[in-house]
Structures are given as C-alpha cells and as structure tokens.
PDB file of C-alpha atoms in Angstrom:
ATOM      1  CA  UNK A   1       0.000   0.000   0.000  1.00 70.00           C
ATOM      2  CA  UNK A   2       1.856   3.323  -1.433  1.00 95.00           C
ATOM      3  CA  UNK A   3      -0.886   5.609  -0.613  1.00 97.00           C
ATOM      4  CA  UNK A   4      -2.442   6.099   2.471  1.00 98.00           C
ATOM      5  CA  UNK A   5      -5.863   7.772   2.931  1.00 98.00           C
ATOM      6  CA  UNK A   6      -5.689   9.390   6.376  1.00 98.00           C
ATOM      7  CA  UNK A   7      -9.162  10.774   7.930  1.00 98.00           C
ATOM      8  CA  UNK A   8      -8.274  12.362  10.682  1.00 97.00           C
ATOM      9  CA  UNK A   9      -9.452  15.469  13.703  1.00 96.00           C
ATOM     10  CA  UNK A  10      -8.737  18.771  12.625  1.00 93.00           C
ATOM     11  CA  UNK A  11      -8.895  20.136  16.294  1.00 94.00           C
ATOM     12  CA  UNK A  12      -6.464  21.219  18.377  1.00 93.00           C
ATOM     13  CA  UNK A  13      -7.677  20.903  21.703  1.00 95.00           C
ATOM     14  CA  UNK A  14      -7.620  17.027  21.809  1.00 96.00           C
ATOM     15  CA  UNK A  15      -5.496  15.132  24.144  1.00 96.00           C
ATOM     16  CA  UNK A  16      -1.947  14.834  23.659  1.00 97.00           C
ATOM     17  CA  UNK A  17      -1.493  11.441  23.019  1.00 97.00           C
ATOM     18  CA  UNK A  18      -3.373  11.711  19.564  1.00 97.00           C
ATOM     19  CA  UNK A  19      -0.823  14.214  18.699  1.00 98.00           C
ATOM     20  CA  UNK A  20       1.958  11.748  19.278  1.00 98.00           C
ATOM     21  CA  UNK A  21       0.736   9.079  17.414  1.00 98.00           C
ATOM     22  CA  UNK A  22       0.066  11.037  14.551  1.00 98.00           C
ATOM     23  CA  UNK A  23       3.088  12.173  14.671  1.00 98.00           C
ATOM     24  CA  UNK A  24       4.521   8.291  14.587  1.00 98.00           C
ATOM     25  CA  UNK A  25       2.633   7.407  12.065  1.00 98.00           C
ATOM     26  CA  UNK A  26       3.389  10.648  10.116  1.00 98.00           C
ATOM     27  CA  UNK A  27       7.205   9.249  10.469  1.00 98.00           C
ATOM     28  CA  UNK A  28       6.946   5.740   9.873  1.00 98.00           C
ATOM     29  CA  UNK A  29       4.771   6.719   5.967  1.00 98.00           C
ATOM     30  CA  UNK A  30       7.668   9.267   5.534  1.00 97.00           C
ATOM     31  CA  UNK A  31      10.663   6.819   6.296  1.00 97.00           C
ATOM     32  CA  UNK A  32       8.899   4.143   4.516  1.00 97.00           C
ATOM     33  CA  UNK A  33       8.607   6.578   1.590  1.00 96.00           C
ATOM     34  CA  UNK A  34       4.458   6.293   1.645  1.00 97.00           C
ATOM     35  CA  UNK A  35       1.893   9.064  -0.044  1.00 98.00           C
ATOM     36  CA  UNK A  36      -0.168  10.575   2.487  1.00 98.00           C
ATOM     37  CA  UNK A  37      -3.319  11.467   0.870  1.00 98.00           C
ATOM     38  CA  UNK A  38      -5.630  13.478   3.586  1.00 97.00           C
ATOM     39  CA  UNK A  39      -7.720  16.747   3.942  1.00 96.00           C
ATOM     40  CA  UNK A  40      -5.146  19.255   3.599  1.00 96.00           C
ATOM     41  CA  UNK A  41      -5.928  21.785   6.419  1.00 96.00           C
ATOM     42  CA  UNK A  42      -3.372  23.270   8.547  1.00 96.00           C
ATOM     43  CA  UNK A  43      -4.808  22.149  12.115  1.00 95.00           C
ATOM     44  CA  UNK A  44      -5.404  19.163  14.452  1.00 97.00           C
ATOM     45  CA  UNK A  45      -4.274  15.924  13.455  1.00 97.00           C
ATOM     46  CA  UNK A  46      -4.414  16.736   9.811  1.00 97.00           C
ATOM     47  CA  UNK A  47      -1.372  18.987   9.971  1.00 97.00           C
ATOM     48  CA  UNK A  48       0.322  16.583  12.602  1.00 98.00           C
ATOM     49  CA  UNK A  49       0.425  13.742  10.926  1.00 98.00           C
ATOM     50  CA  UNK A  50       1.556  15.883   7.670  1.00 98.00           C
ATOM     51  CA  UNK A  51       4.381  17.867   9.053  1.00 98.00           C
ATOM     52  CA  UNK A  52       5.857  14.312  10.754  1.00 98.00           C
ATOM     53  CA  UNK A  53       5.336  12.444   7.502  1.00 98.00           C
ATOM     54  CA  UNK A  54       6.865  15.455   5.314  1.00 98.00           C
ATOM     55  CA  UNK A  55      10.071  15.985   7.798  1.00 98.00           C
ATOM     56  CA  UNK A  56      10.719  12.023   6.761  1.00 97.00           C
ATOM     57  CA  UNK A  57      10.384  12.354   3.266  1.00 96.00           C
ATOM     58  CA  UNK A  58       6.658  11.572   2.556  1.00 97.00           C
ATOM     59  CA  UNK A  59       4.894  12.754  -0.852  1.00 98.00           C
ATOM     60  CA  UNK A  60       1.780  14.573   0.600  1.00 98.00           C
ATOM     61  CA  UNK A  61      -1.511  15.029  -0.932  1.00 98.00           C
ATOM     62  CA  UNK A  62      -4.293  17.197   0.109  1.00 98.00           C
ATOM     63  CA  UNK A  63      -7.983  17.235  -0.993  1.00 98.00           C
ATOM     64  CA  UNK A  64      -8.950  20.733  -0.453  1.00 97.00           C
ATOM     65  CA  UNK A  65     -12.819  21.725  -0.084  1.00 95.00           C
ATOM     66  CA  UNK A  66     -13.414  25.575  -1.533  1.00 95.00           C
ATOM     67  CA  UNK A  67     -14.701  26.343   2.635  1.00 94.00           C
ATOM     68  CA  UNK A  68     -11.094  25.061   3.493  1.00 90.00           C
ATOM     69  CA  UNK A  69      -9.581  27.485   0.887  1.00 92.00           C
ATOM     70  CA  UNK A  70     -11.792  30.895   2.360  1.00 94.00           C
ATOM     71  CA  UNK A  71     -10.929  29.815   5.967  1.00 93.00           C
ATOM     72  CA  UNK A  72      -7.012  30.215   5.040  1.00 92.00           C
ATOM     73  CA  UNK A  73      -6.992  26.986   6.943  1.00 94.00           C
ATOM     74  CA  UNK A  74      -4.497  24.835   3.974  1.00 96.00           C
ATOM     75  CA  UNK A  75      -2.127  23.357   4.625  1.00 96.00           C
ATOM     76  CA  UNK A  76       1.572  24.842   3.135  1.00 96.00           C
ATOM     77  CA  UNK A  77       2.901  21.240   3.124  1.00 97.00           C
ATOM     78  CA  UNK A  78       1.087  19.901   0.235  1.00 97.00           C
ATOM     79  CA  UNK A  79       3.064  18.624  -2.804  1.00 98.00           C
ATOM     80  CA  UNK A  80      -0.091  18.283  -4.743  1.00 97.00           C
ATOM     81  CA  UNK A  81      -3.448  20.223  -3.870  1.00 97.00           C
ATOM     82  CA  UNK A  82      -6.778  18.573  -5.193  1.00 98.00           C
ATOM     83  CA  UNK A  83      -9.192  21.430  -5.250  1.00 97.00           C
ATOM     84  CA  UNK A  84     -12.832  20.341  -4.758  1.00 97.00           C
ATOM     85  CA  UNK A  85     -15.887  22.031  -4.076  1.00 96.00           C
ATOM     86  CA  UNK A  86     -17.846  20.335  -1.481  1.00 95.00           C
ATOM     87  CA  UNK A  87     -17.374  17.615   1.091  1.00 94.00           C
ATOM     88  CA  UNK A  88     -18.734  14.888  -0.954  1.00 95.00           C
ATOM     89  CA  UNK A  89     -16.095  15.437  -3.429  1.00 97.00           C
ATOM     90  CA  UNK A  90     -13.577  15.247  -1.164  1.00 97.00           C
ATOM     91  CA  UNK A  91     -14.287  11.964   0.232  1.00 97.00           C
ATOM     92  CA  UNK A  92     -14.741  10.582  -3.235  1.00 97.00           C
ATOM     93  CA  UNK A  93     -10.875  12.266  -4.388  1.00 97.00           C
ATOM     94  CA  UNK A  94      -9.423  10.325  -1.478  1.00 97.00           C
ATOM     95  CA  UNK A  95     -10.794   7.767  -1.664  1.00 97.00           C
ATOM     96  CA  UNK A  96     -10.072   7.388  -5.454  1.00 97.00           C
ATOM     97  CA  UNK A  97      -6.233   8.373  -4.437  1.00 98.00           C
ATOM     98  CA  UNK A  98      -5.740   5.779  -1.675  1.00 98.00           C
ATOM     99  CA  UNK A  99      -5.172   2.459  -1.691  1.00 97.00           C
ATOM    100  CA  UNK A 100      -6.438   1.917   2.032  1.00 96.00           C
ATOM    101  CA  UNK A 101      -7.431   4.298   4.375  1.00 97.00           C
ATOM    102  CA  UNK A 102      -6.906   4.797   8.093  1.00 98.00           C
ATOM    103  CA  UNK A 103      -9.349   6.505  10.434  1.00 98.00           C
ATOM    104  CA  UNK A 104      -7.566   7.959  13.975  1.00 98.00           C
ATOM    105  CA  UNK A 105      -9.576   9.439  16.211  1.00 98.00           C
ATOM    106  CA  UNK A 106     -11.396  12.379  14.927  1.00 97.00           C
ATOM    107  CA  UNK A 107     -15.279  13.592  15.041  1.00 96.00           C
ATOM    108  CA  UNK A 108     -18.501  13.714  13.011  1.00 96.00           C
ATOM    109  CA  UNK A 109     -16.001  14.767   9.591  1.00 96.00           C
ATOM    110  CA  UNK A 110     -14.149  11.573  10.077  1.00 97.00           C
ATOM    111  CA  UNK A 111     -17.393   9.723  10.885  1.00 97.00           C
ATOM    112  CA  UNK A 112     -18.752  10.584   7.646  1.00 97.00           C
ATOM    113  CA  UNK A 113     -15.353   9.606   5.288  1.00 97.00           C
ATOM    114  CA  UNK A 114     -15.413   6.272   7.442  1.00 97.00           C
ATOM    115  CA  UNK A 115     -19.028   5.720   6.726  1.00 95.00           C
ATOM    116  CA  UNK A 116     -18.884   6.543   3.162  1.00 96.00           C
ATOM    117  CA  UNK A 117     -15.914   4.285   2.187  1.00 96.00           C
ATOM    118  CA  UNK A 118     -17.483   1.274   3.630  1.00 94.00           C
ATOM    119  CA  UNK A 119     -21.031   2.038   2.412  1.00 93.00           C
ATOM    120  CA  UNK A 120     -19.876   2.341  -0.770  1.00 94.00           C
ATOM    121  CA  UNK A 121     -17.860  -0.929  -0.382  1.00 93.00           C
ATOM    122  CA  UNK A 122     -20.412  -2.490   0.849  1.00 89.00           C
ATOM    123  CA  UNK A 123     -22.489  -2.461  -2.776  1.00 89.00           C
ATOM    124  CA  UNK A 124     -19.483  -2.905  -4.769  1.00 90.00           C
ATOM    125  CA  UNK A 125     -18.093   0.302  -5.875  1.00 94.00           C
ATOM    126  CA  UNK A 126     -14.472  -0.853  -4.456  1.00 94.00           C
ATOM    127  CA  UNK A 127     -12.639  -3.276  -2.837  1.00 92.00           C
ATOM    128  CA  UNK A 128     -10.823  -0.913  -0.353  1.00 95.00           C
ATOM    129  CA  UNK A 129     -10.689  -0.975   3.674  1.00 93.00           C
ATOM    130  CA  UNK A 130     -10.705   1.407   6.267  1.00 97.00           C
ATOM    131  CA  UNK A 131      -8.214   0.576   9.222  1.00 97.00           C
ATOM    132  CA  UNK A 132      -9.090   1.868  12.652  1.00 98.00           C
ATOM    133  CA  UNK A 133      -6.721   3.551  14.587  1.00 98.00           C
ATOM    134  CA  UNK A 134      -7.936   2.315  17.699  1.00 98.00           C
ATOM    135  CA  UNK A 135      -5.582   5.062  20.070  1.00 97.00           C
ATOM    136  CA  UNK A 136      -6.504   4.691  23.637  1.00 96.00           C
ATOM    137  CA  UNK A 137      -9.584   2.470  22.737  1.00 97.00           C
ATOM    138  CA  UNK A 138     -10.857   5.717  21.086  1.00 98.00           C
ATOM    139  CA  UNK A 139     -13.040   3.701  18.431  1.00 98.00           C
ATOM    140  CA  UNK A 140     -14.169   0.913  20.980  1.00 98.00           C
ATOM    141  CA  UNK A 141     -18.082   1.972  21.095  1.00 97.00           C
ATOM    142  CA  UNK A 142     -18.330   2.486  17.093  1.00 96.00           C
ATOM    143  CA  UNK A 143     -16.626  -0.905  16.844  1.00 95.00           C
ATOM    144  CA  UNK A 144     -19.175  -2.400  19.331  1.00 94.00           C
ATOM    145  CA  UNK A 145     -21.643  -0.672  17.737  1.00 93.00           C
ATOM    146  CA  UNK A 146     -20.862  -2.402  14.483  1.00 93.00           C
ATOM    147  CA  UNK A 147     -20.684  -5.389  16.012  1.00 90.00           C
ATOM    148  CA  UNK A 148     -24.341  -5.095  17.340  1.00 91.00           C
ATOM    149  CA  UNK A 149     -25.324  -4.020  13.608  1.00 89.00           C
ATOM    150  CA  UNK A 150     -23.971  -7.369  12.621  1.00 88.00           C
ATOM    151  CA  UNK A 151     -25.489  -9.658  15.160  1.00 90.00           C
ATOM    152  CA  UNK A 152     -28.614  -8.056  14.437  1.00 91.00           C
ATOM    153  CA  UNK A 153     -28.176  -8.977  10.751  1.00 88.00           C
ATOM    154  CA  UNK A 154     -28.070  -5.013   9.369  1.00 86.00           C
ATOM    155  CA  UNK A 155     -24.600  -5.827   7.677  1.00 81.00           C
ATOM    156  CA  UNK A 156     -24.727  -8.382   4.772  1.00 74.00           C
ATOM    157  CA  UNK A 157     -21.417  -9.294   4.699  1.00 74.00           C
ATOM    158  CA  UNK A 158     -18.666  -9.743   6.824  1.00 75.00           C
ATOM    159  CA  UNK A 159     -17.551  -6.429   8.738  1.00 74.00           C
ATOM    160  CA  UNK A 160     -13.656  -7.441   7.478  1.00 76.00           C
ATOM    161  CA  UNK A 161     -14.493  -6.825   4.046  1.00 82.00           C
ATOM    162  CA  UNK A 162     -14.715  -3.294   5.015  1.00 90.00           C
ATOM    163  CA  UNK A 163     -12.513  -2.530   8.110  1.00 94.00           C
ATOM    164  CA  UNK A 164      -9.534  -3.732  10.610  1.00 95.00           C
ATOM    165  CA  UNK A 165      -8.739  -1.995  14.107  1.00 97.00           C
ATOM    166  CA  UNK A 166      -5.325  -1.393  15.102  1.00 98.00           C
ATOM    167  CA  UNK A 167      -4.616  -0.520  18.385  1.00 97.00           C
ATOM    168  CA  UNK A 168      -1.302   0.271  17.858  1.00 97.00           C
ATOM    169  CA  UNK A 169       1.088   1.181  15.485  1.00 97.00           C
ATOM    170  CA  UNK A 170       2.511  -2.184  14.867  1.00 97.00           C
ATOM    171  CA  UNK A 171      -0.562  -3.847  14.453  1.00 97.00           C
ATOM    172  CA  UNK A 172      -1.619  -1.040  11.869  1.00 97.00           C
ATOM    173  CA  UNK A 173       2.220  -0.959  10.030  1.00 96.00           C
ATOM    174  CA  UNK A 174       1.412  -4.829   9.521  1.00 96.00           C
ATOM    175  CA  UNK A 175      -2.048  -4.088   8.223  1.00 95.00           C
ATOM    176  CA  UNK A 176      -0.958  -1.534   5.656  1.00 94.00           C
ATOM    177  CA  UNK A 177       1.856  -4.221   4.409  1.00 85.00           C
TER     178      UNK A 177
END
C-alpha cells in the first residue's frame, strides 16, 4: 500500500497522546517513503500527521474543499493540492487516491469519510478498507456498535471486508503491508 488515505481530527484541543501518534505514524509513511493522501488543512491531526510524515520524506496530498480554501486553513505542506468544491467530493478524491485508508480518532467529519468508504464498499463500488486507529480504545463503542449491527443482521457481509482496528502502530504498520 503506497498511498495512504488518512481521515483524521482537525482540532487542536484534543489530548496529547493523539498528537503523538500522529506524529509516529506521520514518520513511519515518511521513512517508509508512503503518499499521504488526507484533507489538507493546517490544524489538528491533519497537519500533525503531515508535518511528521513530510520531515521524513513523505509525498503529501491534500484534498482541499473551496470552505477550506476561504478559511485560510491549507495546509503549506502539500506537494499536490486537489481542489474540490464540497465535502462529498472530497471523500470521493481520497478515496479514489488511496489504496487503504486509516481513520484515527477524529469527530462527526471523520465519521462521515469512514461511513462513506465502507457504504460504498459495501455495494461494490471498491474493494478498499478502512483501518481503525484504535488510540486509547478511542473507536471501541463504534466498533461495538458495528458489532451489534452485525449480530442483528443489518450488515450483509462480513464487517472485514470493510474494516480492521489497530490498536497500535505495529498492528496497523502490519495491516498496511
């Protein structure tokens, strides 16, 4: 996997250890010479994870929404900018420009790129997972929640044709191998 889809918080006032593994991860795509494809704004966990995987050496991507652009909130790390108008289009750029995606923790933005990758998975349109970035057990309700939509027979297939959960970096470096 050469490019990596990265949904992500773009707050700042989160606790510190999302910052730091961001930051690892960030590192580890940028020593391991890996595209980061994300949302291309200049705060939170988006610009973590980019400055950490540009210092290494990491090709970055960002998928920039026209609101992003007015804000001045883009990101001056990007080696190629994807201008799109709305956040549909965004989701569907990256997820076109990844070959898997990873979800740390992040809110109701990151919810929705989740959601859409593996809904659209789910009737066929691609063959591509979302890994959960499971820091500090952030995911464990959604993933308990899935597993209750499964049980309950609202999922028709197999929740692993559509995500894994890492809950740490090693287990997520060996899923993006």
């Amino acid at each position: 996997m050469e490019r990596i889809g990265i949904f992500c918080s773009a707050a700042d006032d989160i606790e510190t250890v999302y910052f730091e593994k961001a930051r690892e991860l960030g590192a580890w795509m940028g020593q391991n010479k890996k595209t980061l494809v994300y949302g291309g704004a200049n705060i939170g966990l988006m610009e973590c994870v980019a400055q950490a995987a540009k210092n290494q050496g990491a090709f970055i991507m960002g998928v920039v929404p026209t609101k992003l652009e007015e804000r001045g909130a883009v990101s001056d790390l990007l080696d190629v900018t994807f201008r799109v108008d709305n956040l549909s289009e965004r989701k569907d750029t990256m997820l076109r420009e990844s070959d898997i995606l990873v979800a740390l923790p992040g809110g109701v933005g990151t919810l929705d790129e989740v959601f859409h990758v593996m809904a659209s998975a789910s009737i066929g349109y691609h063959s591509k997972k979302v890994i959960f970035y499971n820091v500090n057990g952030f995911w464990n309700e959604l993933l308990a929640f899935l597993n209750r939509l499964r049980e309950q027979h609202f999922a028709r297939r197999p929740w692993e044709n559509f995500y894994l959960v890492a809950n740490n970096l090693e287990e997520l470096i060996e899923q993006l191998k």
